[in-house]
């Protein structure tokens, strides 16, 4: 990771932007004041290089800075519109402080408008002394990045006025034409859903198709690819005919940690009769559905239902469940042919990844490939076979009992709402649920 040493906390602002003027350092002050050097901060803003053509070093002087004094109600002790305009020394009352750095605004929706925020740990200003080191400040992307790409199978057969309109929540939208290459940025809220609607004419057929993605997270880039999708269906007279609609897939990357979360995940919609997409050109061995040989085409190797999900009382997956350290929290997952995917992501404003690491866990849990988390997951009882014996992986199991009752004791010290987004899959397809718990 590229680390940039900045001179003061490029300190973000929570919206405060007034410039203060400080006296130069004169070697001593009245009792009760100390100094903060502009060169006290080690700023990591390398995430900016993942979202902009220019580098974070080029933009450093344009960060806004806020220094807050720790109190029951935090007080803004100093703020600057630009880091480049900040004095070399800032005079502050003795006490404990936090520093924030921000770049850009946080619009509801706009092209090429990333918003970055970083904050320091608490540091102390001591009377009659200069503070020259307050530790690292890591800047993170605070809004949601979205890009749209028209696959050649769709680009070449749709009209020039075709576009995809994207909402993240319902406040504002952006329209991506077929030649739009800019990234869109959207404000994030606690519960976020991305909705992308294709509008256009494909092979002479006017289409308006909606694709949705739940549990959208800030700091992530959602790269959606739209492609032409053809299918076969029986008419009322029993004849086989071809139709056309639009398919979409998404790749999700956590830009703050540079981790790919999902790659080419298909976004389903209930109107699509078939999941195959030969026209996208990704499977050259697939028969062209526009010239079908008839209803005797080969059936899938494992026809059947996708995995099923059932919560055990008193847990309800359709609402927020109030729990405590003695609660029983169990969900049963069932596959006809054996699981090939089983992951859980923990999203919480109160329980951070760092805090999870202290108890040997992480915000992303993979029960198929647990890696170094195998022992902690076995300790929680999450890696067991149908006979209740410890296993290294749930790969191939047809029943998985996701029982996190043992986790309720450590979780109970973090009041607030915690979401467990669980995604499972086998060769028949994928399913997912969101377990919502409130301490």
Coordinates of C-alpha atoms in Angstrom, one line a residue:
X1 CA 0.0 0.0 0.0
X2 CA 1.3 3.4 -0.9
X3 CA 1.7 5.5 2.3
X4 CA 1.8 9.3 2.0
X5 CA 3.2 11.3 4.9
X6 CA 1.3 14.5 5.2
X7 CA 1.9 17.1 7.5
X8 CA -1.2 17.5 9.4
X9 CA -4.2 15.4 9.6
X10 CA -5.6 16.1 6.3
X11 CA -8.3 16.1 8.6
X12 CA -11.6 15.6 7.5
X13 CA -14.5 17.5 8.1
X14 CA -17.9 16.5 9.1
X15 CA -19.2 19.4 7.2
X16 CA -17.5 22.2 9.1
X17 CA -15.6 24.5 6.9
X18 CA -14.5 27.8 8.4
X19 CA -10.9 28.9 8.3
X20 CA -9.3 29.8 11.6
X21 CA -6.3 32.0 12.0
X22 CA -3.7 30.9 14.6
X23 CA -0.9 32.9 16.2
X24 CA 2.6 31.8 15.3
X25 CA 4.6 29.8 17.8
X26 CA 6.5 32.1 20.1
X27 CA 8.1 29.6 22.4
X28 CA 5.5 29.7 25.1
X29 CA 1.9 30.4 25.9
X30 CA -0.2 31.2 28.8
X31 CA -1.0 28.2 31.0
X32 CA -3.5 25.9 29.5
X33 CA -2.5 26.0 25.8
X34 CA -0.2 23.9 23.6
X35 CA 0.7 23.5 20.0
X36 CA -0.1 21.0 17.2
X37 CA 2.5 20.8 14.4
X38 CA 1.2 20.7 10.9
X39 CA 3.8 17.9 10.4
X40 CA 2.3 15.7 13.1
X41 CA 0.4 13.3 10.8
X42 CA 1.1 10.3 8.8
X43 CA -1.7 10.1 6.3
X44 CA -2.6 7.0 4.2
X45 CA -4.7 8.2 1.3
X46 CA -3.7 5.5 -1.2
X47 CA -7.4 4.5 -1.7
X48 CA -7.7 7.6 -3.8
X49 CA -5.5 6.0 -6.4
X50 CA -8.2 3.3 -6.9
X51 CA -10.9 5.9 -7.7
X52 CA -9.3 8.8 -9.6
X53 CA -6.9 9.3 -12.5
X54 CA -4.8 11.8 -10.5
X55 CA -2.9 10.5 -7.5
X56 CA -3.6 11.2 -3.9
X57 CA -0.3 13.2 -3.7
X58 CA -1.6 15.6 -6.3
X59 CA -4.8 16.3 -4.3
X60 CA -3.5 16.5 -0.8
X61 CA -3.6 20.3 -0.5
X62 CA -7.3 20.3 -1.3
X63 CA -8.3 18.2 1.7
X64 CA -10.5 19.9 4.3
X65 CA -9.4 19.7 7.9
X66 CA -11.3 19.7 11.2
X67 CA -9.8 19.3 14.7
X68 CA -12.4 18.4 17.4
X69 CA -12.0 18.6 21.1
X70 CA -13.3 15.6 22.9
X71 CA -16.3 16.5 25.1
X72 CA -19.8 15.3 25.8
X73 CA -20.7 17.3 22.7
X74 CA -17.6 17.4 20.5
X75 CA -16.3 21.0 19.9
X76 CA -14.7 22.2 16.7
X77 CA -11.5 23.8 17.8
X78 CA -10.1 24.6 14.4
X79 CA -11.1 23.9 10.8
X80 CA -9.6 24.7 7.3
X81 CA -11.1 24.6 3.9
X82 CA -7.7 23.4 2.4
X83 CA -4.9 21.6 4.0
X84 CA -2.6 23.7 1.8
X85 CA -3.8 26.9 3.6
X86 CA -3.2 25.5 7.1
X87 CA -0.5 27.2 9.3
X88 CA 2.6 25.3 10.3
X89 CA 1.5 25.4 14.0
X90 CA -2.0 25.4 15.5
X91 CA -2.5 26.7 19.0
X92 CA -5.1 24.7 21.1
X93 CA -6.3 24.5 24.6
X94 CA -4.8 21.6 26.6
X95 CA -7.0 18.5 26.3
X96 CA -7.9 15.5 24.2
X97 CA -8.6 15.8 20.5
X98 CA -9.5 14.0 17.3
X99 CA -8.6 15.1 13.8
X100 CA -10.6 14.5 10.6
X101 CA -9.7 14.9 6.9
X102 CA -12.1 14.9 4.0
X103 CA -11.9 15.3 0.3
X104 CA -14.8 16.3 -1.8
X105 CA -18.5 16.4 -1.0
X106 CA -20.9 13.6 -0.4
X107 CA -23.6 14.0 -3.1
X108 CA -26.8 12.0 -3.3
X109 CA -25.7 11.0 -6.8
X110 CA -23.0 12.5 -9.2
X111 CA -20.5 11.4 -11.8
X112 CA -16.8 11.3 -10.7
X113 CA -17.5 12.7 -7.2
X114 CA -15.8 10.3 -4.7
X115 CA -15.9 11.4 -1.1
X116 CA -13.1 10.4 1.3
X117 CA -12.9 10.5 5.1
X118 CA -10.1 9.8 7.5
X119 CA -9.8 10.3 11.2
X120 CA -7.1 10.0 13.8
X121 CA -7.0 8.3 17.1
X122 CA -7.5 10.4 20.2
X123 CA -4.4 12.5 20.9
X124 CA -3.5 14.9 23.7
X125 CA -2.4 18.6 23.6
X126 CA -0.2 19.3 26.6
X127 CA 0.2 22.9 27.9
X128 CA 3.4 24.6 26.8
X129 CA 4.4 21.7 24.5
X130 CA 4.3 21.0 20.8
X131 CA 2.6 17.8 19.7
X132 CA 4.5 16.4 16.6
X133 CA 3.0 12.9 16.2
X134 CA -0.6 11.8 16.4
X135 CA -0.3 8.6 14.5
X136 CA -1.8 7.4 11.2
X137 CA -4.9 8.6 9.5
X138 CA -6.3 6.2 7.0
X139 CA -8.6 7.8 4.5
X140 CA -11.5 5.6 3.1
X141 CA -14.1 6.0 0.4
X142 CA -17.3 6.9 2.1
X143 CA -19.8 6.7 -0.8
X144 CA -20.8 3.9 -3.3
X145 CA -19.1 3.7 -6.7
X146 CA -21.0 2.3 -9.7
X147 CA -19.9 1.6 -13.3
X148 CA -22.1 0.3 -16.1
X149 CA -20.8 -1.5 -19.2
X150 CA -22.8 -2.6 -22.2
X151 CA -21.5 -6.0 -23.4
X152 CA -20.9 -6.2 -27.2
X153 CA -23.9 -8.6 -27.5
X154 CA -26.2 -5.8 -26.3
X155 CA -24.2 -2.7 -27.5
X156 CA -24.4 -3.8 -31.1
X157 CA -28.1 -4.5 -31.2
X158 CA -29.7 -1.8 -29.1
X159 CA -30.7 1.7 -30.2
X160 CA -28.5 4.8 -29.7
X161 CA -30.8 6.2 -27.0
X162 CA -30.6 3.1 -24.7
X163 CA -29.5 3.8 -21.1
X164 CA -29.4 2.3 -17.6
X165 CA -30.8 4.4 -14.8
X166 CA -29.2 3.7 -11.4
X167 CA -30.6 4.4 -8.0
X168 CA -29.0 3.8 -4.6
X169 CA -32.0 4.1 -2.4
X170 CA -34.6 6.4 -3.8
X171 CA -33.3 9.9 -3.4
X172 CA -31.4 10.5 -6.7
X173 CA -30.4 8.6 -9.8
X174 CA -27.8 8.7 -12.6
X175 CA -28.4 7.7 -16.3
X176 CA -25.6 5.7 -17.9
X177 CA -25.8 5.8 -21.7
X178 CA -24.2 3.0 -23.8
X179 CA -21.0 5.1 -24.2
X180 CA -20.8 6.4 -20.6
X181 CA -17.5 5.4 -19.1
X182 CA -17.5 7.7 -16.0
X183 CA -18.1 6.2 -12.6
X184 CA -21.2 7.3 -10.6
X185 CA -21.0 7.9 -6.9
X186 CA -23.9 7.6 -4.5
X187 CA -24.5 8.6 -0.9
X188 CA -24.7 5.6 1.4
X189 CA -27.3 5.0 4.1
X190 CA -27.6 2.3 6.8
X191 CA -29.8 0.1 4.6
X192 CA -28.9 0.4 0.9
X193 CA -30.4 -1.2 -2.2
X194 CA -29.0 -0.6 -5.7
X195 CA -31.6 -0.6 -8.5
X196 CA -30.5 -0.5 -12.2
X197 CA -33.1 -0.3 -14.9
X198 CA -32.4 -0.8 -18.6
X199 CA -34.4 1.2 -21.1
X200 CA -33.9 0.6 -24.8
X201 CA -34.9 -1.2 -27.9
X202 CA -33.2 -4.6 -28.5
X203 CA -33.7 -6.3 -31.9
X204 CA -36.8 -4.2 -32.4
X205 CA -38.3 -5.0 -29.0
X206 CA -38.7 -2.2 -26.5
X207 CA -37.5 -3.3 -23.1
X208 CA -37.6 -1.9 -19.6
X209 CA -35.9 -4.3 -17.2
X210 CA -35.1 -3.8 -13.5
X211 CA -32.1 -5.4 -11.7
X212 CA -31.7 -5.0 -8.0
X213 CA -28.9 -5.7 -5.5
X214 CA -29.5 -5.5 -1.7
X215 CA -27.1 -4.8 1.1
X216 CA -24.9 -2.3 -0.8
X217 CA -21.9 -1.1 1.2
X218 CA -20.0 2.2 1.2
X219 CA -16.4 1.9 0.0
X220 CA -17.4 -0.7 -2.6
X221 CA -17.3 -0.5 -6.4
X222 CA -20.2 -2.2 -8.2
X223 CA -19.3 -2.9 -11.8
X224 CA -22.5 -4.0 -13.7
X225 CA -22.4 -5.5 -17.1
X226 CA -25.6 -5.7 -19.2
X227 CA -25.9 -8.2 -22.1
X228 CA -28.4 -9.5 -24.5
X229 CA -30.3 -12.6 -23.4
X230 CA -32.3 -14.9 -25.7
X231 CA -34.5 -17.7 -24.5
X232 CA -37.0 -20.2 -25.8
X233 CA -40.6 -20.7 -24.6
X234 CA -43.7 -22.6 -25.5
X235 CA -46.6 -20.7 -27.1
X236 CA -50.3 -21.4 -26.4
X237 CA -50.3 -23.7 -29.4
X238 CA -47.4 -25.7 -28.1
X239 CA -44.9 -24.3 -30.6
X240 CA -41.4 -23.3 -29.5
X241 CA -40.5 -19.6 -30.0
X242 CA -37.6 -17.4 -29.2
X243 CA -37.7 -14.2 -27.1
X244 CA -35.2 -11.6 -26.0
X245 CA -34.5 -9.7 -22.8
X246 CA -31.5 -8.3 -20.9
X247 CA -29.2 -10.0 -18.4
X248 CA -26.9 -8.4 -16.0
X249 CA -24.0 -9.5 -13.8
X250 CA -22.0 -7.6 -11.2
X251 CA -18.4 -7.7 -9.9
X252 CA -18.0 -6.1 -6.4
X253 CA -14.7 -4.8 -5.1
X254 CA -14.0 -3.3 -1.7
X255 CA -11.8 -0.4 -2.7
X256 CA -10.7 0.4 0.8
X257 CA -9.2 -3.0 1.4
X258 CA -8.6 -3.9 -2.3
X259 CA -10.6 -7.1 -2.0
X260 CA -12.9 -8.7 -4.7
X261 CA -16.1 -9.7 -2.9
X262 CA -18.1 -11.1 -5.8
X263 CA -17.1 -11.7 -9.4
X264 CA -19.5 -11.9 -12.3
X265 CA -22.5 -12.6 -10.0
X266 CA -25.7 -12.9 -12.0
X267 CA -28.4 -10.4 -11.0
X268 CA -31.7 -12.3 -11.2
X269 CA -35.1 -11.0 -12.1
X270 CA -38.3 -13.0 -11.7
X271 CA -39.3 -12.3 -15.3
X272 CA -36.4 -14.1 -17.0
X273 CA -37.6 -17.6 -18.2
X274 CA -34.1 -19.0 -18.6
X275 CA -30.7 -18.4 -17.0
X276 CA -28.6 -19.3 -20.0
X277 CA -27.2 -16.4 -22.1
X278 CA -25.5 -17.9 -25.2
X279 CA -25.6 -14.6 -27.0
X280 CA -23.2 -13.0 -24.5
X281 CA -20.4 -15.0 -26.2
X282 CA -19.0 -16.4 -22.9
X283 CA -19.7 -20.0 -23.7
X284 CA -18.9 -20.8 -27.4
X285 CA -20.0 -24.4 -26.9
X286 CA -23.6 -23.5 -26.2
X287 CA -26.2 -24.0 -28.9
X288 CA -27.7 -20.8 -30.4
X289 CA -31.2 -20.6 -28.9
X290 CA -32.4 -18.6 -31.9
X291 CA -32.1 -21.8 -34.0
X292 CA -33.3 -24.4 -31.5
X293 CA -33.4 -28.0 -32.5
X294 CA -36.6 -28.6 -30.6
X295 CA -37.9 -29.4 -27.2
X296 CA -35.6 -32.3 -26.8
X297 CA -32.5 -30.2 -25.9
X298 CA -30.3 -31.5 -23.2
X299 CA -31.5 -30.9 -19.6
X300 CA -29.2 -29.6 -16.9
X301 CA -27.2 -32.3 -15.1
X302 CA -28.7 -31.5 -11.7
X303 CA -32.2 -30.2 -12.2
X304 CA -33.9 -29.2 -9.0
X305 CA -34.5 -26.5 -6.5
X306 CA -31.9 -23.9 -5.3
X307 CA -30.9 -24.2 -1.6
X308 CA -33.6 -23.5 0.9
X309 CA -33.4 -21.4 4.1
X310 CA -35.4 -21.8 7.2
X311 CA -35.0 -19.9 10.5
X312 CA -35.8 -21.7 13.7
X313 CA -38.1 -20.0 16.3
X314 CA -37.9 -17.4 17.6
X315 CA -35.8 -16.0 14.8
X316 CA -37.7 -14.2 12.0
X317 CA -35.7 -13.3 8.8
X318 CA -38.3 -10.8 7.8
X319 CA -37.7 -8.5 10.7
X320 CA -35.1 -7.2 13.2
X321 CA -34.8 -9.7 16.1
X322 CA -34.1 -8.4 19.6
X323 CA -31.6 -10.7 21.2
X324 CA -29.3 -10.9 24.3
X325 CA -26.5 -13.1 25.5
X326 CA -28.9 -16.0 26.2
X327 CA -30.7 -16.0 22.9
X328 CA -30.9 -19.0 20.6
X329 CA -30.1 -18.0 17.0
X330 CA -30.3 -20.9 14.4
X331 CA -30.9 -21.0 10.7
X332 CA -31.1 -24.3 8.7
X333 CA -29.8 -24.3 5.1
X334 CA -30.6 -27.3 2.9
X335 CA -29.2 -28.3 -0.5
X336 CA -30.5 -31.1 -2.7
X337 CA -27.0 -31.9 -4.1
X338 CA -24.5 -30.4 -1.7
X339 CA -23.2 -26.9 -1.0
X340 CA -20.5 -25.4 -3.1
X341 CA -20.8 -21.8 -1.6
X342 CA -21.4 -20.7 1.9
X343 CA -20.3 -17.3 3.0
X344 CA -21.5 -14.8 5.7
X345 CA -20.7 -11.1 5.9
X346 CA -21.1 -9.2 9.1
X347 CA -22.2 -5.6 8.7
X348 CA -22.5 -3.4 11.8
X349 CA -21.9 0.2 12.7
X350 CA -20.9 -0.8 16.2
X351 CA -18.9 -4.0 15.6
X352 CA -15.8 -3.3 13.5
X353 CA -13.6 -5.8 11.7
X354 CA -10.8 -4.9 14.1
X355 CA -12.9 -5.9 17.1
X356 CA -13.9 -9.1 15.3
X357 CA -10.2 -9.9 14.8
X358 CA -9.6 -9.6 18.5
X359 CA -11.8 -12.6 19.0
X360 CA -10.3 -14.5 16.1
X361 CA -13.0 -13.8 13.6
X362 CA -13.5 -11.4 10.6
X363 CA -16.3 -9.5 8.9
X364 CA -16.2 -12.1 6.0
X365 CA -16.6 -15.8 6.9
X366 CA -16.3 -18.6 4.4
X367 CA -17.5 -22.0 5.6
X368 CA -16.3 -23.6 2.4
X369 CA -12.8 -22.3 2.6
X370 CA -12.4 -21.1 6.2
X371 CA -8.6 -20.8 6.0
X372 CA -7.0 -19.5 9.2
X373 CA -10.5 -19.0 10.7
X374 CA -11.2 -22.8 10.8
X375 CA -10.4 -23.1 14.6
X376 CA -12.6 -20.1 15.7
X377 CA -15.4 -21.3 13.5
X378 CA -15.2 -24.8 14.9
X379 CA -15.2 -23.2 18.4
X380 CA -18.5 -21.5 17.6
X381 CA -20.0 -24.7 16.2
X382 CA -20.3 -23.5 12.7
X383 CA -18.1 -26.2 11.0
X384 CA -20.0 -29.4 11.8
X385 CA -21.5 -32.2 9.7
X386 CA -25.0 -33.5 10.0
X387 CA -23.9 -35.8 12.9
X388 CA -22.6 -32.8 14.9
X389 CA -18.9 -33.7 14.3
X390 CA -16.3 -31.0 13.6
X391 CA -15.3 -30.7 10.0
X392 CA -12.8 -28.5 8.0
X393 CA -15.4 -27.3 5.5
X394 CA -19.1 -27.6 4.8
X395 CA -18.4 -28.3 1.1
X396 CA -20.7 -31.0 -0.3
X397 CA -23.0 -31.1 2.8
X398 CA -26.7 -31.1 2.2
X399 CA -27.8 -29.7 5.5
X400 CA -25.9 -26.9 7.4
X401 CA -27.1 -25.8 10.8
X402 CA -25.9 -22.2 11.1
X403 CA -26.1 -21.8 14.9
X404 CA -24.5 -18.6 16.3
X405 CA -26.0 -18.9 19.8
X406 CA -22.5 -19.2 21.3
X407 CA -21.7 -15.9 19.6
X408 CA -24.4 -14.0 21.4
X409 CA -22.3 -13.6 24.6
X410 CA -19.5 -11.6 23.0
X411 CA -21.9 -9.9 20.7
X412 CA -24.1 -8.7 23.6
X413 CA -21.4 -6.2 24.7
X414 CA -22.0 -4.2 21.4
X415 CA -25.4 -2.6 21.6
X416 CA -27.0 -1.7 18.3
X417 CA -28.1 -3.5 15.1
X418 CA -25.9 -6.2 13.5
X419 CA -26.6 -7.8 10.1
X420 CA -25.4 -11.2 8.9
X421 CA -25.7 -11.5 5.1
X422 CA -25.5 -15.2 4.3
X423 CA -25.1 -16.4 0.7
X424 CA -25.2 -20.1 -0.2
X425 CA -25.2 -22.0 -3.4
X426 CA -24.9 -25.3 -5.2
X427 CA -25.0 -26.4 -8.9
X428 CA -28.7 -25.6 -9.0
X429 CA -28.3 -22.0 -8.1
X430 CA -27.8 -19.6 -5.2
X431 CA -29.9 -18.2 -2.4
X432 CA -29.3 -15.7 0.4
X433 CA -30.8 -14.1 3.5
X434 CA -30.1 -11.3 5.9
X435 CA -30.2 -12.1 9.6
X436 CA -30.9 -8.9 11.5
X437 CA -30.1 -8.8 15.2
X438 CA -30.4 -6.0 17.7
X439 CA -28.8 -6.0 21.1

